[in-house]
mmCIF file of C-alpha atoms in Angstrom:
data_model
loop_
_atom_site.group_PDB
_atom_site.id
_atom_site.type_symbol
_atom_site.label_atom_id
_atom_site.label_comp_id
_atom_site.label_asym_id
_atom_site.label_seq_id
_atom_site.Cartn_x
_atom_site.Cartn_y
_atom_site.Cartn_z
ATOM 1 C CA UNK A 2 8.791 -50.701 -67.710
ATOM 2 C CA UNK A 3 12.109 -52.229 -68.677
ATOM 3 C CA UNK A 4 12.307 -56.595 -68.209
ATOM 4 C CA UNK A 5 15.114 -56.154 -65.453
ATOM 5 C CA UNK A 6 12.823 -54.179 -63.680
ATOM 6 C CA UNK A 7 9.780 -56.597 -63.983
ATOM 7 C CA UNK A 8 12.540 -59.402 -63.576
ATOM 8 C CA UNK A 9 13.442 -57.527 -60.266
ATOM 9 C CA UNK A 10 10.256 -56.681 -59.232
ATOM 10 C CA UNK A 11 9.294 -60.660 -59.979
ATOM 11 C CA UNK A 12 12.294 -61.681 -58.030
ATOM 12 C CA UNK A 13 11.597 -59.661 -54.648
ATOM 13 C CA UNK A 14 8.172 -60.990 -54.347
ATOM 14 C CA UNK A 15 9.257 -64.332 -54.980
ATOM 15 C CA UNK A 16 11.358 -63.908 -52.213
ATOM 16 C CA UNK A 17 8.714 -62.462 -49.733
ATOM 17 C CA UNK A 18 6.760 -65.517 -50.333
ATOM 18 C CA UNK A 19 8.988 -67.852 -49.707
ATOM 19 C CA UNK A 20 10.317 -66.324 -46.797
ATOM 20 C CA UNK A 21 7.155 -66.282 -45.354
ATOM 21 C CA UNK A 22 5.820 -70.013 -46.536
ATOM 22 C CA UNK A 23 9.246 -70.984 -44.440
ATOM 23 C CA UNK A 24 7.870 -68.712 -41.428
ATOM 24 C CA UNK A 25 5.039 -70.426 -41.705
ATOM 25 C CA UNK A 26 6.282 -73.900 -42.330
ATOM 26 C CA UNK A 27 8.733 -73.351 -39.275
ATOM 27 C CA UNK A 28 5.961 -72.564 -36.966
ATOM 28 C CA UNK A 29 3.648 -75.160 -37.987
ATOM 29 C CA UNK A 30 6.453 -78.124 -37.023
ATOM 30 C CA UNK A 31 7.257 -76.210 -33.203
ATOM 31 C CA UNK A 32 3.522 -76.467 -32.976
ATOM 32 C CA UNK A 33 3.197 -79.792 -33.969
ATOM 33 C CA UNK A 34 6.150 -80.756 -31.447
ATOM 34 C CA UNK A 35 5.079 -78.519 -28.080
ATOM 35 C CA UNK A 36 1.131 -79.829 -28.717
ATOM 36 C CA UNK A 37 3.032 -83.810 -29.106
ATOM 37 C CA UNK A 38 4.936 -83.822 -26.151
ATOM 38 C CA UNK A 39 1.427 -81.753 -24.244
ATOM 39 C CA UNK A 40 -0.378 -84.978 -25.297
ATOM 40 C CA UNK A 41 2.279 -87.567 -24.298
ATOM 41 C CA UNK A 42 2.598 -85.727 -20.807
ATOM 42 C CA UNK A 43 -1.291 -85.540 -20.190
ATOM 43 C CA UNK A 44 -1.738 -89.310 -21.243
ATOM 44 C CA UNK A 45 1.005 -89.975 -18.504
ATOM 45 C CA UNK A 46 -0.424 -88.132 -15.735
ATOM 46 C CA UNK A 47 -3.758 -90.035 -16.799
ATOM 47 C CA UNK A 48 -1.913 -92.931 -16.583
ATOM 48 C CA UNK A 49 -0.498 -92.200 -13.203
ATOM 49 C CA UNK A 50 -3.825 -91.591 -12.170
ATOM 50 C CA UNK A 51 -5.773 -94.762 -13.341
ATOM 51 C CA UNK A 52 -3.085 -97.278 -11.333
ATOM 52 C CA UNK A 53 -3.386 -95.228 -7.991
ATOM 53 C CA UNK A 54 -7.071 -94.416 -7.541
ATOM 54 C CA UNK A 55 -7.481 -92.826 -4.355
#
């Protein structure tokens, strides 16, 4: 085939992977933040629960 078309060809799956390392990146921080402020809640009910035992 032609270079342009290799070039193009080259180009669009450079894109896809990018696009989808970002995806990827993206989720990994939101996951790292929701399972961050699960652990700081749980260690304050714990907390709550070792100075009132009842």
């Amino acid at each position: 085939m032609k270079p342009l078309v290799w070039l193009g060809i080259g180009l669009i799956v450079a894109w896809a992977v990018l696009w989808l390392g970002i995806k990827i990146a993206l989720f990994a921080v939101h996951a790292l933040l929701l399972i961050g402020v699960a652990l700081i809640g749980w260690g304050l009910l714990h907390r709550a629960h070792a100075d009132n035992p009842s």
